[in-house]
């Protein structure tokens, strides 16, 4: 059985990029309230650059909440995807199971081996952008979505983008 998952490189990058958002949200929201003597890093940076400080009753709370929620959400998504990766494509004794075609919240759809006429590597060219892909021709294209997520129909061939995939 062959399974294909999302490459963990981009997910690690998202997890790393979420940390400054969480720190900035904590810096704006919680730390000054928990520790009154705490000097915010944002205020230190403003003093260093000669800018005006954000006032105590200014708009820092909505921004702090936004940064904290966005950073925590991105971090939780990245950790979930790293610990429990979703199979994008699986080839087993029953056929090929596609999980990537219906989007992030979509289910899994299976195509039996006898309905797959051809599968081959391809290069998808969109304008000046070239990305690796897999071209799949099936006997009954109506079994697959007409507007697939991460793929395009070229005549009766489904061309699935594979950049960011890792086989396991």
PDB file of C-alpha atoms in Angstrom:
ATOM      1  CA  UNK A   1       0.000   0.000   0.000  1.00  0.00           C
ATOM      2  CA  UNK A   2       1.295   3.439  -0.937  1.00  0.00           C
ATOM      3  CA  UNK A   3       0.118   6.536   0.896  1.00  0.00           C
ATOM      4  CA  UNK A   4       0.856  10.152   0.095  1.00  0.00           C
ATOM      5  CA  UNK A   5       0.761  12.860   2.761  1.00  0.00           C
ATOM      6  CA  UNK A   6       1.405  16.591   2.791  1.00  0.00           C
ATOM      7  CA  UNK A   7       5.100  17.387   3.055  1.00  0.00           C
ATOM      8  CA  UNK A   8       5.938  18.392   6.638  1.00  0.00           C
ATOM      9  CA  UNK A   9       8.270  21.228   5.554  1.00  0.00           C
ATOM     10  CA  UNK A  10       5.514  23.779   4.990  1.00  0.00           C
ATOM     11  CA  UNK A  11       3.721  22.679   8.133  1.00  0.00           C
ATOM     12  CA  UNK A  12       6.884  23.179  10.218  1.00  0.00           C
ATOM     13  CA  UNK A  13       7.248  26.631   8.665  1.00  0.00           C
ATOM     14  CA  UNK A  14       3.654  27.495   9.639  1.00  0.00           C
ATOM     15  CA  UNK A  15       4.299  26.293  13.202  1.00  0.00           C
ATOM     16  CA  UNK A  16       7.462  28.384  13.468  1.00  0.00           C
ATOM     17  CA  UNK A  17       5.734  31.463  12.025  1.00  0.00           C
ATOM     18  CA  UNK A  18       2.882  31.152  14.530  1.00  0.00           C
ATOM     19  CA  UNK A  19       5.164  31.570  17.551  1.00  0.00           C
ATOM     20  CA  UNK A  20       5.802  35.343  17.083  1.00  0.00           C
ATOM     21  CA  UNK A  21       2.047  35.910  16.787  1.00  0.00           C
ATOM     22  CA  UNK A  22       1.430  34.118  20.092  1.00  0.00           C
ATOM     23  CA  UNK A  23       4.279  35.995  21.809  1.00  0.00           C
ATOM     24  CA  UNK A  24       3.049  39.355  20.512  1.00  0.00           C
ATOM     25  CA  UNK A  25      -0.510  38.554  21.602  1.00  0.00           C
ATOM     26  CA  UNK A  26       0.681  37.624  25.093  1.00  0.00           C
ATOM     27  CA  UNK A  27       2.878  40.719  25.170  1.00  0.00           C
ATOM     28  CA  UNK A  28      -0.078  42.974  24.366  1.00  0.00           C
ATOM     29  CA  UNK A  29      -2.809  41.254  26.382  1.00  0.00           C
ATOM     30  CA  UNK A  30      -1.803  39.249  29.392  1.00  0.00           C
ATOM     31  CA  UNK A  31       1.655  40.059  30.657  1.00  0.00           C
ATOM     32  CA  UNK A  32       1.019  43.749  31.568  1.00  0.00           C
ATOM     33  CA  UNK A  33      -2.131  42.722  33.470  1.00  0.00           C
ATOM     34  CA  UNK A  34      -0.483  39.838  35.347  1.00  0.00           C
ATOM     35  CA  UNK A  35       2.740  41.712  36.128  1.00  0.00           C
ATOM     36  CA  UNK A  36       2.162  45.482  36.532  1.00  0.00           C
ATOM     37  CA  UNK A  37       5.915  46.197  36.519  1.00  0.00           C
ATOM     38  CA  UNK A  38       6.289  44.391  33.168  1.00  0.00           C
ATOM     39  CA  UNK A  39       7.491  46.605  30.314  1.00  0.00           C
ATOM     40  CA  UNK A  40       6.117  45.445  26.983  1.00  0.00           C
ATOM     41  CA  UNK A  41       8.609  44.583  24.282  1.00  0.00           C
ATOM     42  CA  UNK A  42       6.533  46.736  21.942  1.00  0.00           C
ATOM     43  CA  UNK A  43       7.099  49.770  24.210  1.00  0.00           C
ATOM     44  CA  UNK A  44      10.833  49.064  24.412  1.00  0.00           C
ATOM     45  CA  UNK A  45      10.962  48.931  20.622  1.00  0.00           C
ATOM     46  CA  UNK A  46       8.988  52.198  20.372  1.00  0.00           C
ATOM     47  CA  UNK A  47      11.394  53.930  22.793  1.00  0.00           C
ATOM     48  CA  UNK A  48      14.378  52.636  20.872  1.00  0.00           C
ATOM     49  CA  UNK A  49      13.010  53.874  17.549  1.00  0.00           C
ATOM     50  CA  UNK A  50      11.737  57.185  18.965  1.00  0.00           C
ATOM     51  CA  UNK A  51       8.068  56.384  18.284  1.00  0.00           C
ATOM     52  CA  UNK A  52       5.039  57.101  20.466  1.00  0.00           C
ATOM     53  CA  UNK A  53       4.023  54.376  22.874  1.00  0.00           C
ATOM     54  CA  UNK A  54       0.594  52.784  22.655  1.00  0.00           C
ATOM     55  CA  UNK A  55      -1.533  54.270  25.419  1.00  0.00           C
ATOM     56  CA  UNK A  56      -2.786  52.056  28.223  1.00  0.00           C
ATOM     57  CA  UNK A  57      -6.387  52.344  27.052  1.00  0.00           C
ATOM     58  CA  UNK A  58      -5.555  52.243  23.346  1.00  0.00           C
ATOM     59  CA  UNK A  59      -6.367  49.705  20.667  1.00  0.00           C
ATOM     60  CA  UNK A  60      -3.819  47.122  21.805  1.00  0.00           C
ATOM     61  CA  UNK A  61      -6.394  44.706  23.258  1.00  0.00           C
ATOM     62  CA  UNK A  62      -8.190  43.882  19.979  1.00  0.00           C
ATOM     63  CA  UNK A  63      -4.850  43.520  18.204  1.00  0.00           C
ATOM     64  CA  UNK A  64      -3.449  41.399  21.013  1.00  0.00           C
ATOM     65  CA  UNK A  65      -6.516  39.171  20.903  1.00  0.00           C
ATOM     66  CA  UNK A  66      -6.239  38.882  17.113  1.00  0.00           C
ATOM     67  CA  UNK A  67      -2.536  37.954  17.262  1.00  0.00           C
ATOM     68  CA  UNK A  68      -3.102  35.470  20.075  1.00  0.00           C
ATOM     69  CA  UNK A  69      -6.064  33.729  18.405  1.00  0.00           C
ATOM     70  CA  UNK A  70      -4.436  33.679  14.945  1.00  0.00           C
ATOM     71  CA  UNK A  71      -1.104  32.418  16.295  1.00  0.00           C
ATOM     72  CA  UNK A  72      -2.688  29.779  18.533  1.00  0.00           C
ATOM     73  CA  UNK A  73      -4.986  28.594  15.733  1.00  0.00           C
ATOM     74  CA  UNK A  74      -2.107  28.313  13.281  1.00  0.00           C
ATOM     75  CA  UNK A  75       0.027  26.519  15.862  1.00  0.00           C
ATOM     76  CA  UNK A  76      -2.741  24.034  16.741  1.00  0.00           C
ATOM     77  CA  UNK A  77      -3.433  23.321  13.050  1.00  0.00           C
ATOM     78  CA  UNK A  78       0.281  22.772  12.365  1.00  0.00           C
ATOM     79  CA  UNK A  79       0.737  20.469  15.365  1.00  0.00           C
ATOM     80  CA  UNK A  80      -2.372  18.462  14.425  1.00  0.00           C
ATOM     81  CA  UNK A  81      -1.113  18.111  10.860  1.00  0.00           C
ATOM     82  CA  UNK A  82       2.369  17.084  12.027  1.00  0.00           C
ATOM     83  CA  UNK A  83       1.150  14.541  14.582  1.00  0.00           C
ATOM     84  CA  UNK A  84      -1.781  13.144  12.576  1.00  0.00           C
ATOM     85  CA  UNK A  85      -1.116  13.800   8.873  1.00  0.00           C
ATOM     86  CA  UNK A  86      -4.032  13.405   6.476  1.00  0.00           C
ATOM     87  CA  UNK A  87      -3.585  10.947   3.624  1.00  0.00           C
ATOM     88  CA  UNK A  88      -3.982  12.887   0.392  1.00  0.00           C
ATOM     89  CA  UNK A  89      -3.875   9.799  -1.816  1.00  0.00           C
ATOM     90  CA  UNK A  90      -3.712   6.097  -1.007  1.00  0.00           C
ATOM     91  CA  UNK A  91      -3.265   3.138  -3.324  1.00  0.00           C
ATOM     92  CA  UNK A  92      -4.416  -0.170  -1.875  1.00  0.00           C
ATOM     93  CA  UNK A  93      -5.969  -3.460  -3.018  1.00  0.00           C
ATOM     94  CA  UNK A  94      -9.363  -1.774  -3.570  1.00  0.00           C
ATOM     95  CA  UNK A  95      -8.119   1.027  -5.817  1.00  0.00           C
ATOM     96  CA  UNK A  96      -7.003   4.621  -5.445  1.00  0.00           C
ATOM     97  CA  UNK A  97      -8.500   6.665  -2.616  1.00  0.00           C
ATOM     98  CA  UNK A  98      -8.422  10.431  -3.103  1.00  0.00           C
ATOM     99  CA  UNK A  99      -8.741  12.629  -0.014  1.00  0.00           C
ATOM    100  CA  UNK A 100      -7.339  15.804  -1.511  1.00  0.00           C
ATOM    101  CA  UNK A 101      -9.922  16.394  -4.256  1.00  0.00           C
ATOM    102  CA  UNK A 102     -12.820  17.420  -2.008  1.00  0.00           C
ATOM    103  CA  UNK A 103     -10.951  20.081  -0.033  1.00  0.00           C
ATOM    104  CA  UNK A 104      -9.845  20.224   3.584  1.00  0.00           C
ATOM    105  CA  UNK A 105     -13.243  19.281   5.023  1.00  0.00           C
ATOM    106  CA  UNK A 106     -14.168  16.822   2.275  1.00  0.00           C
ATOM    107  CA  UNK A 107     -14.262  13.097   2.640  1.00  0.00           C
ATOM    108  CA  UNK A 108     -12.484  10.329   0.844  1.00  0.00           C
ATOM    109  CA  UNK A 109     -13.501   8.976  -2.550  1.00  0.00           C
ATOM    110  CA  UNK A 110     -12.297   5.705  -4.029  1.00  0.00           C
ATOM    111  CA  UNK A 111     -11.873   4.621  -7.640  1.00  0.00           C
ATOM    112  CA  UNK A 112     -11.410   0.866  -8.272  1.00  0.00           C
ATOM    113  CA  UNK A 113      -8.313  -0.273 -10.193  1.00  0.00           C
ATOM    114  CA  UNK A 114     -10.364  -1.549 -13.147  1.00  0.00           C
ATOM    115  CA  UNK A 115     -11.780   1.968 -13.735  1.00  0.00           C
ATOM    116  CA  UNK A 116      -8.344   3.615 -13.974  1.00  0.00           C
ATOM    117  CA  UNK A 117      -7.288   3.653 -17.608  1.00  0.00           C
ATOM    118  CA  UNK A 118      -3.958   5.456 -17.216  1.00  0.00           C
ATOM    119  CA  UNK A 119      -1.847   7.150 -14.543  1.00  0.00           C
ATOM    120  CA  UNK A 120       1.413   8.908 -15.303  1.00  0.00           C
ATOM    121  CA  UNK A 121       3.656  11.713 -14.051  1.00  0.00           C
ATOM    122  CA  UNK A 122       2.999  15.099 -15.632  1.00  0.00           C
ATOM    123  CA  UNK A 123       3.944  18.759 -15.450  1.00  0.00           C
ATOM    124  CA  UNK A 124       1.099  21.225 -14.990  1.00  0.00           C
ATOM    125  CA  UNK A 125       1.739  24.520 -16.782  1.00  0.00           C
ATOM    126  CA  UNK A 126      -0.388  27.500 -15.744  1.00  0.00           C
ATOM    127  CA  UNK A 127       0.925  30.708 -17.298  1.00  0.00           C
ATOM    128  CA  UNK A 128       4.618  30.826 -16.408  1.00  0.00           C
ATOM    129  CA  UNK A 129       4.144  28.504 -13.421  1.00  0.00           C
ATOM    130  CA  UNK A 130       5.225  24.863 -13.802  1.00  0.00           C
ATOM    131  CA  UNK A 131       4.435  22.356 -11.068  1.00  0.00           C
ATOM    132  CA  UNK A 132       4.814  18.581 -10.802  1.00  0.00           C
ATOM    133  CA  UNK A 133       1.610  16.613 -11.155  1.00  0.00           C
ATOM    134  CA  UNK A 134       0.036  13.205 -11.689  1.00  0.00           C
ATOM    135  CA  UNK A 135      -2.256  12.692 -14.679  1.00  0.00           C
ATOM    136  CA  UNK A 136      -5.055  10.170 -14.095  1.00  0.00           C
ATOM    137  CA  UNK A 137      -7.535   9.027 -16.744  1.00  0.00           C
ATOM    138  CA  UNK A 138     -10.587   7.201 -15.413  1.00  0.00           C
ATOM    139  CA  UNK A 139     -13.315   5.299 -17.247  1.00  0.00           C
ATOM    140  CA  UNK A 140     -16.123   7.384 -15.731  1.00  0.00           C
ATOM    141  CA  UNK A 141     -15.008  10.987 -15.007  1.00  0.00           C
ATOM    142  CA  UNK A 142     -18.418  11.786 -13.502  1.00  0.00           C
ATOM    143  CA  UNK A 143     -17.382   9.810 -10.377  1.00  0.00           C
ATOM    144  CA  UNK A 144     -14.895  12.564  -9.559  1.00  0.00           C
ATOM    145  CA  UNK A 145     -15.731  16.197  -8.707  1.00  0.00           C
ATOM    146  CA  UNK A 146     -16.103  18.621 -11.611  1.00  0.00           C
ATOM    147  CA  UNK A 147     -14.127  21.305  -9.732  1.00  0.00           C
ATOM    148  CA  UNK A 148     -11.532  19.313  -7.774  1.00  0.00           C
ATOM    149  CA  UNK A 149      -9.446  20.883  -5.035  1.00  0.00           C
ATOM    150  CA  UNK A 150      -5.745  20.975  -6.007  1.00  0.00           C
ATOM    151  CA  UNK A 151      -6.353  19.544  -9.478  1.00  0.00           C
ATOM    152  CA  UNK A 152      -7.684  20.505 -12.892  1.00  0.00           C
ATOM    153  CA  UNK A 153      -9.425  18.659 -15.670  1.00  0.00           C
ATOM    154  CA  UNK A 154      -7.591  18.717 -19.009  1.00  0.00           C
ATOM    155  CA  UNK A 155     -10.094  17.200 -21.437  1.00  0.00           C
ATOM    156  CA  UNK A 156     -10.942  13.858 -19.768  1.00  0.00           C
ATOM    157  CA  UNK A 157      -7.694  13.623 -17.773  1.00  0.00           C
ATOM    158  CA  UNK A 158      -7.528  14.672 -14.126  1.00  0.00           C
ATOM    159  CA  UNK A 159      -4.197  16.422 -13.462  1.00  0.00           C
ATOM    160  CA  UNK A 160      -3.446  16.544  -9.717  1.00  0.00           C
ATOM    161  CA  UNK A 161      -0.800  18.950  -8.387  1.00  0.00           C
ATOM    162  CA  UNK A 162       1.792  17.094  -6.320  1.00  0.00           C
ATOM    163  CA  UNK A 163       4.090  19.867  -5.122  1.00  0.00           C
ATOM    164  CA  UNK A 164       4.257  19.602  -1.354  1.00  0.00           C
ATOM    165  CA  UNK A 165       3.510  15.852  -1.295  1.00  0.00           C
ATOM    166  CA  UNK A 166       5.611  13.158   0.388  1.00  0.00           C
ATOM    167  CA  UNK A 167       5.171   9.422  -0.232  1.00  0.00           C
ATOM    168  CA  UNK A 168       5.262   7.133   2.778  1.00  0.00           C
TER     169      UNK A 168
END
